[in-house]
PDB file of C-alpha atoms and ligand atoms in Angstrom:
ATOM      1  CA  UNK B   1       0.000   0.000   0.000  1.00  0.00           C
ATOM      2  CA  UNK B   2       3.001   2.774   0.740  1.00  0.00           C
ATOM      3  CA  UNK B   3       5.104   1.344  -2.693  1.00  0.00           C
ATOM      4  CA  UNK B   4       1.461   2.389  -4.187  1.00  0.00           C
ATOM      5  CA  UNK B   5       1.397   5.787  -2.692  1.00  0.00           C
ATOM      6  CA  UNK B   6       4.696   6.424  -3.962  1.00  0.00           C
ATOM      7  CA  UNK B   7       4.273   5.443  -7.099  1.00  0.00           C
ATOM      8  CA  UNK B   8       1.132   7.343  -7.532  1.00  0.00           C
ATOM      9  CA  UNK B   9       2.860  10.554  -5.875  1.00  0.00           C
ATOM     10  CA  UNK B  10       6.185  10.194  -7.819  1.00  0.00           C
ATOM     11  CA  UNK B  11       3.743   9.954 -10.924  1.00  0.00           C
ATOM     12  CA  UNK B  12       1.387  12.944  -9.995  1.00  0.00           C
ATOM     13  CA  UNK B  13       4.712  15.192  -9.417  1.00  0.00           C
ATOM     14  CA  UNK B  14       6.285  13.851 -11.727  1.00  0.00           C
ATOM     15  CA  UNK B  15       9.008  13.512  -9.450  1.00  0.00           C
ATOM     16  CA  UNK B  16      11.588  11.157  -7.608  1.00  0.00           C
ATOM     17  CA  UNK B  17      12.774  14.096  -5.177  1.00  0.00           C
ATOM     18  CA  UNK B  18      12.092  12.933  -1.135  1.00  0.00           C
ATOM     19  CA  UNK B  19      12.756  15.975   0.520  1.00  0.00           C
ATOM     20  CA  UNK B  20      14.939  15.348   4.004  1.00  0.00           C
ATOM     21  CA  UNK B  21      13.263  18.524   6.003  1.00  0.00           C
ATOM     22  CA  UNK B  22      16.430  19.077   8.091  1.00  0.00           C
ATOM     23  CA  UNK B  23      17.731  22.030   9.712  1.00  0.00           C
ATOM     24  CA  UNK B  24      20.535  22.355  11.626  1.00  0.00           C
ATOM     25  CA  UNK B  25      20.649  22.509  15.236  1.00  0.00           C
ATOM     26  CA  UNK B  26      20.374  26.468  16.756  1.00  0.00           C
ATOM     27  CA  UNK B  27      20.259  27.044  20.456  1.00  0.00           C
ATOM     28  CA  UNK B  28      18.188  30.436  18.823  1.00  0.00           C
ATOM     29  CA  UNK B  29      15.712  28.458  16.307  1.00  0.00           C
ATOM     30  CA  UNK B  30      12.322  29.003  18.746  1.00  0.00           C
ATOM     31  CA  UNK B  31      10.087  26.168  17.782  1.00  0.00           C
ATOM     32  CA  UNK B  32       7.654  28.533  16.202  1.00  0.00           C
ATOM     33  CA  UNK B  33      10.505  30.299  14.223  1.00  0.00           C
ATOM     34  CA  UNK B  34      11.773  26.296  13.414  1.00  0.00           C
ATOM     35  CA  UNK B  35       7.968  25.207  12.223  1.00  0.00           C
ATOM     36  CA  UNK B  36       7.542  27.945  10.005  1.00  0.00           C
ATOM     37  CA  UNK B  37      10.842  27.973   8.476  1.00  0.00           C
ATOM     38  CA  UNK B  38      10.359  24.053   7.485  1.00  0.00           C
ATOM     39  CA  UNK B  39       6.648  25.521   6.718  1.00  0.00           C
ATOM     40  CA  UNK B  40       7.584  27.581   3.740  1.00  0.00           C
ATOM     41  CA  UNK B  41       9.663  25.033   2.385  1.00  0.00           C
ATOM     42  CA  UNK B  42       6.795  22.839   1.887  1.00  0.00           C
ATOM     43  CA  UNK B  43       4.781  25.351   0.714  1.00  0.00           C
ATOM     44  CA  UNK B  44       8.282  26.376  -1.780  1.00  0.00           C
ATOM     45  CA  UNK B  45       8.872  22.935  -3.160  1.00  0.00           C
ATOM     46  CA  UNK B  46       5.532  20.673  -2.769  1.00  0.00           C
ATOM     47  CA  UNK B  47       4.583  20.824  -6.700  1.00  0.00           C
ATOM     48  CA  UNK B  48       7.874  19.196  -7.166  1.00  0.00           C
ATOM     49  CA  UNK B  49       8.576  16.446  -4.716  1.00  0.00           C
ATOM     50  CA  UNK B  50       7.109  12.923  -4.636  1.00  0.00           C
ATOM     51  CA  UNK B  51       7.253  12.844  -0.679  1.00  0.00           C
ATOM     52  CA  UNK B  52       9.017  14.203   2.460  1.00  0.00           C
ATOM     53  CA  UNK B  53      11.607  12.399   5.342  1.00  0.00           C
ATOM     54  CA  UNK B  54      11.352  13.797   8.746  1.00  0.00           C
ATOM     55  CA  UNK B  55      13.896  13.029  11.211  1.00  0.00           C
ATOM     56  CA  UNK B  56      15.575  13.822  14.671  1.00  0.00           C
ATOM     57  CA  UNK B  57      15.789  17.307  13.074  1.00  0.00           C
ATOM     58  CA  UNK B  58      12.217  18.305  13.778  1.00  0.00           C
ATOM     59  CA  UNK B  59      11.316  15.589  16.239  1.00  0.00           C
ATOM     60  CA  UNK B  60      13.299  16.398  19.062  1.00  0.00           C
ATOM     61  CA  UNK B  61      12.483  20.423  18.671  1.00  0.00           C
ATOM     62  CA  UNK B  62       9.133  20.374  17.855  1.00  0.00           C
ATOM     63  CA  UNK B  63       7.784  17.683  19.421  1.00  0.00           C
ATOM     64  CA  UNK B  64       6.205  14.437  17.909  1.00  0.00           C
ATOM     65  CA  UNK B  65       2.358  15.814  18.855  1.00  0.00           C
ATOM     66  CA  UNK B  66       2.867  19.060  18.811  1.00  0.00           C
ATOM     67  CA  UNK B  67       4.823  20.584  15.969  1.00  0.00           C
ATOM     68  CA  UNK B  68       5.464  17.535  13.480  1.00  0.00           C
ATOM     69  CA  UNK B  69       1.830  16.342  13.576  1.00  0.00           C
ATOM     70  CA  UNK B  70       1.207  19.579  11.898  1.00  0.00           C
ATOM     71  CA  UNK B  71       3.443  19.702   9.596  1.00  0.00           C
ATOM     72  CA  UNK B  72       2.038  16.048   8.448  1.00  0.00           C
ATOM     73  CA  UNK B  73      -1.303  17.480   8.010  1.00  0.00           C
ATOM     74  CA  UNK B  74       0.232  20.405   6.361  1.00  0.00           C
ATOM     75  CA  UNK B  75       2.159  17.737   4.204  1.00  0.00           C
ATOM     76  CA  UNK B  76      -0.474  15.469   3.414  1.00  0.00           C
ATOM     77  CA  UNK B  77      -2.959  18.471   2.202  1.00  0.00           C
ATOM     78  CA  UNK B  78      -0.517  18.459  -0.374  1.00  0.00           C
ATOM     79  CA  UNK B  79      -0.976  14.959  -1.424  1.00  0.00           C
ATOM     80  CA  UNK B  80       2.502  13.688  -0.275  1.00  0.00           C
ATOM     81  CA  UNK B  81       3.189  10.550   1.772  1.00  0.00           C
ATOM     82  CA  UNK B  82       5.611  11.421   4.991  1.00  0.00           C
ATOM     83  CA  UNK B  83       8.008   8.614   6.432  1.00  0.00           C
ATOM     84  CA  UNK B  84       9.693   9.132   9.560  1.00  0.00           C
ATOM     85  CA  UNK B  85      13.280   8.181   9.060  1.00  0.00           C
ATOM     86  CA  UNK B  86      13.401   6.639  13.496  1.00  0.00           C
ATOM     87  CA  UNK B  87      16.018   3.576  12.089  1.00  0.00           C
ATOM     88  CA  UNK B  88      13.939   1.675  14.638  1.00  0.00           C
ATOM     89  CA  UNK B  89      16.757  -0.422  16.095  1.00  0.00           C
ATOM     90  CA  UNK B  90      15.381  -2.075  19.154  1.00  0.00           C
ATOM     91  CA  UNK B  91      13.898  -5.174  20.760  1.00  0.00           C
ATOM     92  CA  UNK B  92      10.759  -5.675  19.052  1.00  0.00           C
ATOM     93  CA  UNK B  93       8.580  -4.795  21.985  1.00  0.00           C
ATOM     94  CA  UNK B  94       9.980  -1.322  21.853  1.00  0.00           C
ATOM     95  CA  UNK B  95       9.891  -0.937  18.035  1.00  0.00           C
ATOM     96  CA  UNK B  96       5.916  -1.854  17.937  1.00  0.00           C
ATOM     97  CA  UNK B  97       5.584   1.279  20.760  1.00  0.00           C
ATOM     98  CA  UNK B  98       7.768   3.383  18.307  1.00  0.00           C
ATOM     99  CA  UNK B  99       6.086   1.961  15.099  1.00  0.00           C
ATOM    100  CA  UNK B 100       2.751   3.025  17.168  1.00  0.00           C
ATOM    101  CA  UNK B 101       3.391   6.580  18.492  1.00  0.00           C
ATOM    102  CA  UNK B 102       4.679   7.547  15.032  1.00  0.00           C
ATOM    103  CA  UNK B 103       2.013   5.733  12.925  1.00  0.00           C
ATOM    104  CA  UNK B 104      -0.238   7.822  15.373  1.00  0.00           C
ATOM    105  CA  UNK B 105       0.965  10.729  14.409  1.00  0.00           C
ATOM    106  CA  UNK B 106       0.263  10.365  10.777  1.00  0.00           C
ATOM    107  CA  UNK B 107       3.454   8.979   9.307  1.00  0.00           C
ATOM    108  CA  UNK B 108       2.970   6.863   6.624  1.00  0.00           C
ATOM    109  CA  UNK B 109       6.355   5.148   6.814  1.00  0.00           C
ATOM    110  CA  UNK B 110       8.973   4.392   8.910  1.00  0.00           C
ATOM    111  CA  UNK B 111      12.718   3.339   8.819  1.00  0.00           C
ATOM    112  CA  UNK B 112      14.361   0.545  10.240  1.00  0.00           C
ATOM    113  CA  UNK B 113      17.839  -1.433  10.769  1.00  0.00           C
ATOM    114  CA  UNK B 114      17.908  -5.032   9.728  1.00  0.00           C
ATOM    115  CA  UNK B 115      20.708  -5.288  12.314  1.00  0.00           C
ATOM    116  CA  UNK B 116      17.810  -6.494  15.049  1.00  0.00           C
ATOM    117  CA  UNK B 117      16.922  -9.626  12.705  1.00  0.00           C
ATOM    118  CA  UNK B 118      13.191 -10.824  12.662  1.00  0.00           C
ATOM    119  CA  UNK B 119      12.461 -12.360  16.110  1.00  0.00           C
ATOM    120  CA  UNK B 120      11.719 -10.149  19.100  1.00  0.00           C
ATOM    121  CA  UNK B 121      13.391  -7.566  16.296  1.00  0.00           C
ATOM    122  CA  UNK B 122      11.418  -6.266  13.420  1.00  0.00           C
ATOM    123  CA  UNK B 123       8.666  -8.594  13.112  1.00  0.00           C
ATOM    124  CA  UNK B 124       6.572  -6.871  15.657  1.00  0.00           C
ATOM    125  CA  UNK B 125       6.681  -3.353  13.298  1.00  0.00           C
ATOM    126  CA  UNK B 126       6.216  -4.980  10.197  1.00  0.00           C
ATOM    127  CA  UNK B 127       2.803  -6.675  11.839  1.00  0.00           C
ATOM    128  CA  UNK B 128       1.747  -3.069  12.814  1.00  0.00           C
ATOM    129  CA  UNK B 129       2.556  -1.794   9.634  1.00  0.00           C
ATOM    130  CA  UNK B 130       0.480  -4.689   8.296  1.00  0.00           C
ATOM    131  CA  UNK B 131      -2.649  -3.309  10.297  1.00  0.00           C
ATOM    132  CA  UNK B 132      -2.236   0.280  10.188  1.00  0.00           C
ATOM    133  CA  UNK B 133      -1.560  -0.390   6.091  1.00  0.00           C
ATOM    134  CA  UNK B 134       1.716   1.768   6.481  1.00  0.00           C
ATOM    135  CA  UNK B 135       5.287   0.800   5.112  1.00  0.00           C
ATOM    136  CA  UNK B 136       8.381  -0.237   6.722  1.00  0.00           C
ATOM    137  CA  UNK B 137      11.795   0.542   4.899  1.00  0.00           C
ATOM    138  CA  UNK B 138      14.845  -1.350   5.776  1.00  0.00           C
ATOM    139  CA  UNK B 139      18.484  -0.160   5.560  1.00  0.00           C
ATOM    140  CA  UNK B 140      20.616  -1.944   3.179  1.00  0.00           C
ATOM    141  CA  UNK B 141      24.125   0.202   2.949  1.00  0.00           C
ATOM    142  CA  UNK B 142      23.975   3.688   4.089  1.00  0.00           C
ATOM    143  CA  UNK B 143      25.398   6.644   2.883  1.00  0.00           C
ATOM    144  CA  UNK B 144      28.101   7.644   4.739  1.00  0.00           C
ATOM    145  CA  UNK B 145      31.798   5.913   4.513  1.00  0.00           C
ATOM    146  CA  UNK B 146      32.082   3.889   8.097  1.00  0.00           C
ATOM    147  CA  UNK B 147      29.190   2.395   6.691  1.00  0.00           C
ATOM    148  CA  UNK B 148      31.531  -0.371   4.894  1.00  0.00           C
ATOM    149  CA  UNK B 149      32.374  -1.455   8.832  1.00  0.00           C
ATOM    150  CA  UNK B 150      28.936  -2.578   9.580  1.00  0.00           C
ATOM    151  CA  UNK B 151      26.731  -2.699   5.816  1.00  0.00           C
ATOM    152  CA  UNK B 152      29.528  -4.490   4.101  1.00  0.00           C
ATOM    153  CA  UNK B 153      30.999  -6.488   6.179  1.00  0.00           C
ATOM    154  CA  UNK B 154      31.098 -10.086   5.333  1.00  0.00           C
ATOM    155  CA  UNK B 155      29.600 -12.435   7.309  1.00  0.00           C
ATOM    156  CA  UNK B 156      28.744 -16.706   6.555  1.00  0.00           C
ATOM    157  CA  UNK B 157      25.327 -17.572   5.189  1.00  0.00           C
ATOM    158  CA  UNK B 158      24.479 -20.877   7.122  1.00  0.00           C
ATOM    159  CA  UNK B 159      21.558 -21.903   4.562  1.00  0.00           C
ATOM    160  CA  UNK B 160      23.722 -20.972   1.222  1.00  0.00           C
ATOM    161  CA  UNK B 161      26.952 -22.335   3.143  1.00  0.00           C
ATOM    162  CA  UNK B 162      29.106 -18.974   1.495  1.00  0.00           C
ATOM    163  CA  UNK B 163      30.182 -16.043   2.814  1.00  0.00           C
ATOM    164  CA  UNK B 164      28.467 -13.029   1.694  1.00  0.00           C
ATOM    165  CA  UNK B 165      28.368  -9.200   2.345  1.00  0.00           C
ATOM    166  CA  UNK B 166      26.178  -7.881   4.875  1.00  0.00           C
ATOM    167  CA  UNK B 167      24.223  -5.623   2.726  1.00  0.00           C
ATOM    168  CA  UNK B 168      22.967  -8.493   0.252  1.00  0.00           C
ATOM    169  CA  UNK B 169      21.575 -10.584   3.290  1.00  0.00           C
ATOM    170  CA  UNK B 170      20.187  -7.280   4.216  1.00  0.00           C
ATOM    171  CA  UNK B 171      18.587  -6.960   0.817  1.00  0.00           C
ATOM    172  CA  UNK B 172      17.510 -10.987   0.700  1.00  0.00           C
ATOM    173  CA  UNK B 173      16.007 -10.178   3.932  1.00  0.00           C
ATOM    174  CA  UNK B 174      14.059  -6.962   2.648  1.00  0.00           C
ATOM    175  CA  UNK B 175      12.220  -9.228  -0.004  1.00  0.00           C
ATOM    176  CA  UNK B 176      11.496 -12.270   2.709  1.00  0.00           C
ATOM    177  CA  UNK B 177      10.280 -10.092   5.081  1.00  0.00           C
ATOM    178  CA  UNK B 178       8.050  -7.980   2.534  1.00  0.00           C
ATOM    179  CA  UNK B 179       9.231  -4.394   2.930  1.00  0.00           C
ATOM    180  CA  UNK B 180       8.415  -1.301   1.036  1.00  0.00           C
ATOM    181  CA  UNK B 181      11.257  -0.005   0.721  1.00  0.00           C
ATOM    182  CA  UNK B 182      15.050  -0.415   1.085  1.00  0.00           C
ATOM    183  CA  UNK B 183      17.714   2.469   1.833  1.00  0.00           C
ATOM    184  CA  UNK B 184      21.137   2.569   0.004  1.00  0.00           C
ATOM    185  CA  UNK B 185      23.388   5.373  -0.308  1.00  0.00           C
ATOM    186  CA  UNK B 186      23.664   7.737  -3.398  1.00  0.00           C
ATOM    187  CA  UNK B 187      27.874   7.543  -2.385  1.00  0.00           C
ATOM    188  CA  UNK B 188      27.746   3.812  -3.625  1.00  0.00           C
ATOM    189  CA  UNK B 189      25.859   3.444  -6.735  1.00  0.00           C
ATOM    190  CA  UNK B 190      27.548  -0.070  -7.341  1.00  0.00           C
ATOM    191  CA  UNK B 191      26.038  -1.365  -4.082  1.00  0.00           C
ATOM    192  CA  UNK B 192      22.543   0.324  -5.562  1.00  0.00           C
ATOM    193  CA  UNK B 193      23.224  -2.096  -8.720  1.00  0.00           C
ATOM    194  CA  UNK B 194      24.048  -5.218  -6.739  1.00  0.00           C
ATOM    195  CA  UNK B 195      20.996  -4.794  -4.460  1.00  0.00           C
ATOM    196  CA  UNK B 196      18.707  -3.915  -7.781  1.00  0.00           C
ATOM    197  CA  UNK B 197      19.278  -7.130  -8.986  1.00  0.00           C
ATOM    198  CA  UNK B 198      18.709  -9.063  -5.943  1.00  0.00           C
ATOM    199  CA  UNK B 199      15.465  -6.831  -5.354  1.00  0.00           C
ATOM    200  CA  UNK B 200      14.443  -7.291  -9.091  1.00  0.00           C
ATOM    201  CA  UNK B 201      12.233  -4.173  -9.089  1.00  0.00           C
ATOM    202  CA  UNK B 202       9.800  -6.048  -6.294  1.00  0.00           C
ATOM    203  CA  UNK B 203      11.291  -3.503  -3.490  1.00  0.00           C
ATOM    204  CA  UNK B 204      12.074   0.451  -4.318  1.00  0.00           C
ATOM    205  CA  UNK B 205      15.380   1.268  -3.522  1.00  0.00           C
ATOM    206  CA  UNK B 206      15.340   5.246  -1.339  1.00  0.00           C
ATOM    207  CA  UNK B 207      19.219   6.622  -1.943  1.00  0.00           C
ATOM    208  CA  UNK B 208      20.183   9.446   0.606  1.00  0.00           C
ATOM    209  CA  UNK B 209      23.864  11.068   0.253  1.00  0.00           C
ATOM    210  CA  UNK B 210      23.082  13.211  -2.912  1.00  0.00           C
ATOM    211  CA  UNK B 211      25.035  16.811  -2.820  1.00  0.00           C
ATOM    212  CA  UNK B 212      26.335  17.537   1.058  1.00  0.00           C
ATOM    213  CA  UNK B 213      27.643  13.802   1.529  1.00  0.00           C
ATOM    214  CA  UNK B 214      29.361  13.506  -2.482  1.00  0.00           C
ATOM    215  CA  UNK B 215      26.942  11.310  -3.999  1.00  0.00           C
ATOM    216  CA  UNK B 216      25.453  11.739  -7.566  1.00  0.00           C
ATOM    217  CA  UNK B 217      21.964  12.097  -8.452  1.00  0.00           C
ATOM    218  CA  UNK B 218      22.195  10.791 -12.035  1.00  0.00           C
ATOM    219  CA  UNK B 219      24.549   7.696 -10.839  1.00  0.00           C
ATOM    220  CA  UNK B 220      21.992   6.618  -8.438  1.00  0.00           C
ATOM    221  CA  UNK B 221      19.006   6.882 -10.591  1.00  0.00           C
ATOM    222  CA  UNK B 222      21.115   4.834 -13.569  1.00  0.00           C
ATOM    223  CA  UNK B 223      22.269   2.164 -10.739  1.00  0.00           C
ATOM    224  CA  UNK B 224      18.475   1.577 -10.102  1.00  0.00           C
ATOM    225  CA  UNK B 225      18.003   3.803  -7.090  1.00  0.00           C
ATOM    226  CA  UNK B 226      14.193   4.553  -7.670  1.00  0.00           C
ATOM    227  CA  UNK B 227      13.910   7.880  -5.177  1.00  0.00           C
ATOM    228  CA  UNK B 228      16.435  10.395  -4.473  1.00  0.00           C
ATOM    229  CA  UNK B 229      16.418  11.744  -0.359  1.00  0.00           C
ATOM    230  CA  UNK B 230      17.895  15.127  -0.449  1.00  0.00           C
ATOM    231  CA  UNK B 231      18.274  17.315   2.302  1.00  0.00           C
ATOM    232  CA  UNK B 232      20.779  20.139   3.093  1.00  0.00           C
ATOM    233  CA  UNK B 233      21.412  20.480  -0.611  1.00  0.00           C
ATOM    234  CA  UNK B 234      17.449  21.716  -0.775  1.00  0.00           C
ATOM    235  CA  UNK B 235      16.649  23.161   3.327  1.00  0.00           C
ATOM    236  CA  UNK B 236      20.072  25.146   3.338  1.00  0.00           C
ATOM    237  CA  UNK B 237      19.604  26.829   0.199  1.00  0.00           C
ATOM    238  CA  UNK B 238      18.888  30.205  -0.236  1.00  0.00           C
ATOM    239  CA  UNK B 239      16.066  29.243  -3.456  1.00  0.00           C
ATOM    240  CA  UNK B 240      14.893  25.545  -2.514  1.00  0.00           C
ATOM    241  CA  UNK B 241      12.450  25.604  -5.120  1.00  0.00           C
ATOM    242  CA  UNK B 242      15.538  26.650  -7.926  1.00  0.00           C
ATOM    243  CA  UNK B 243      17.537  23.548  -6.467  1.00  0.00           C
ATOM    244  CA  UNK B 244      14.669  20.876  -6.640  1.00  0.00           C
ATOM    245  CA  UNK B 245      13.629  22.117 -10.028  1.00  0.00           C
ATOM    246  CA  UNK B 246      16.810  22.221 -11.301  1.00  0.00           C
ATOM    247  CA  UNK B 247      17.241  18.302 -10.258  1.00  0.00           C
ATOM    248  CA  UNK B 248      14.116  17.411 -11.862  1.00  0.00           C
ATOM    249  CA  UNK B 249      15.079  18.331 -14.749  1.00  0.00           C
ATOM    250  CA  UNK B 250      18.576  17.179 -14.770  1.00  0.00           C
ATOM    251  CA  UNK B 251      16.832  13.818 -13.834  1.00  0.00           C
ATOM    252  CA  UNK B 252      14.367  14.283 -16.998  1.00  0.00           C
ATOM    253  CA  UNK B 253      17.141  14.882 -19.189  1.00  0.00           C
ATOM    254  CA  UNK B 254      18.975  11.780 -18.847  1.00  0.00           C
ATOM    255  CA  UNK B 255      16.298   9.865 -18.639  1.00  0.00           C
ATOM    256  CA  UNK B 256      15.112  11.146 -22.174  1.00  0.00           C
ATOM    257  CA  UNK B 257      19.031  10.440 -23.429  1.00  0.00           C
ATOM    258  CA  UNK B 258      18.758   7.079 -21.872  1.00  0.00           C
ATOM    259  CA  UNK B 259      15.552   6.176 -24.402  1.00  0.00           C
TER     260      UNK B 259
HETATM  261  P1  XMP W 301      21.457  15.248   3.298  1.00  0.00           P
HETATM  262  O1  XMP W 301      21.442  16.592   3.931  1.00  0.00           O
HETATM  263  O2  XMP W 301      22.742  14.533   3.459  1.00  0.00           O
HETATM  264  O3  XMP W 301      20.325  14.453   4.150  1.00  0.00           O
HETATM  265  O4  XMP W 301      20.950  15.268   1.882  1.00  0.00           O
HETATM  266  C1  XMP W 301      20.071  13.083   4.056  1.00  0.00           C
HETATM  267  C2  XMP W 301      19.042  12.667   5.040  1.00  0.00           C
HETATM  268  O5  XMP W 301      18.902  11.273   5.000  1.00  0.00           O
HETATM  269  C3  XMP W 301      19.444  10.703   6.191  1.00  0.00           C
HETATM  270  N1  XMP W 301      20.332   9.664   5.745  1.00  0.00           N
HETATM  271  C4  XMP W 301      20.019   8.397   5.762  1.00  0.00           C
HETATM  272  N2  XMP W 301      18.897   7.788   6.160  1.00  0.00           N
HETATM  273  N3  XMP W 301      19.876   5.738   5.529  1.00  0.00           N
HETATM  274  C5  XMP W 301      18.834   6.461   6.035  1.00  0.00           C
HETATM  275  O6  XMP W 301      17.824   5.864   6.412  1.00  0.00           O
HETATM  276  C6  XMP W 301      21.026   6.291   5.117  1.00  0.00           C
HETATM  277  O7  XMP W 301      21.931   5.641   4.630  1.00  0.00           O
HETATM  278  C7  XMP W 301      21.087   7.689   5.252  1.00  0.00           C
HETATM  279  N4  XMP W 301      22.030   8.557   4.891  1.00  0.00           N
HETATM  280  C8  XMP W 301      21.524   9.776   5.219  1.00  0.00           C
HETATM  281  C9  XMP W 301      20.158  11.777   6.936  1.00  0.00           C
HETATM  282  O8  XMP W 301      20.103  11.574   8.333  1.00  0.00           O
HETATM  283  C10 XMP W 301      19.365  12.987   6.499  1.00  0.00           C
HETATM  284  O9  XMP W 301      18.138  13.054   7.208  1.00  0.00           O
END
């Protein structure tokens, strides 16, 4: 139901842009000065997005029920999906009371780490996903370099008796456990083909790391990736709506010299 919601967003916008509403920390942001800044970037770029990431950015400052249940109405006026991007990382009885308090809130997604495994780990979200008809994305190599310590290690695959990287049992596990999404970094397109193949178009593939952390836009989308999360290259900018447009249309480009 969320890979729909996407799809039907990203088609409606015409649009792979997930804008990552994140703002730096300010001991002199007020909460009402914070709200309405991330406000009128909505307002800026919403024709031209296919859905928006919140994070610790807004959560912690603004409050879960208070300022970012708002900004989710504000967000879904607008016909875009929201996914909360928590990387749920728990025991499982803690990430269903997570998975609950944000589904609550109105998020239509949320993020979590594979890390936990199934048992006691993820299962519980994915069954309140199930219920609540939201979507659960998984991490499968993230964006930022000491991510090769933990995503690609390799580790031994007891049923397949070889030793594989962590990132494809992370991706295996992403189509056995039926999620909506999987997470791999813009900074490592070649991981974003490996996975593609594994995921064979059954599972979207979300790639953060475009701009402030080095990674390409056009390399991810050729890789497979099929949205781009972009964050401080949009929020920070002085014209947000100039930067996201600008993508778009780099995006539309090569996709028309790809045909
Ligand atoms: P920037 O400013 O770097 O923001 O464009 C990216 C946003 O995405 C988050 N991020 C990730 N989230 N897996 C995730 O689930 C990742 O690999 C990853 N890399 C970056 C980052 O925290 C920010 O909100």
């Amino acid at each position: 139901m969320f890979k729909l919601k996407m799809e039907e967003a990203a088609e409606k916008k015409d649009s792979k842009i997930v804008l990552a509403l994140d703002f730096p920390y300010s001991s002199l942001n007020s909460q009402e000065n914070l709200f309405n800044k991330a406000h009128k970037i909505i307002e800026d770029v919403y024709p031209y997005i296919c859905a928006v990431k919140i994070n610790h950015h807004l959560v912690l400052p603004l409050g879960t029920f208070q300022g970012v249940k708002k900004l989710i109405e504000i967000i879904h006026e607008k016909d875009l999906p929201v996914m909360m991007d928590c990387k749920a990382n728990d025991i499982g009885a803690t990430n269903r009371v997570i998975a609950e308090y944000y589904y609550a809130a109105g998020f239509d997604a949320i993020i979590a780490n594979p890390f936990v495994g199934w048992d006691e780990g993820l299962k519980p979200i994915f069954e309140v996903s199930k219920k609540m008809h939201r979507g659960v994305i998984l991490l499968a190599y993230m964006s930022h370099r000491g991510a090769k310590e933990g995503y690609g290690q390799l580790i031994y695959d007891k049923e397949k008796d070889e030793k594989i990287a962590q990132y494809i049992s992370f991706a295996r596990k992403a189509l056995n456990w039926g999620a909506d999404g999987v997470v791999v970094g813009a900074t490592v397109p070649e991981k974003i083909r490996e996975i593609n193949e594994i995921l064979e178009d059954k599972i979207p593939i979300y790639s953060p790391g475009i701009g402030a952390q080095g990674g390409k836009a056009i390399s991810a989308i050729n890789a497979g990736a099929n949205y781009l999360i972009v964050g401080r290259s949009i929020t920070l900018d002085k014209n947000p709506q100039k930067i996201v447009k600008i993508l778009n249309k780099k995006l539309k480009n090569e996709s028309s010299l790809e045909r």
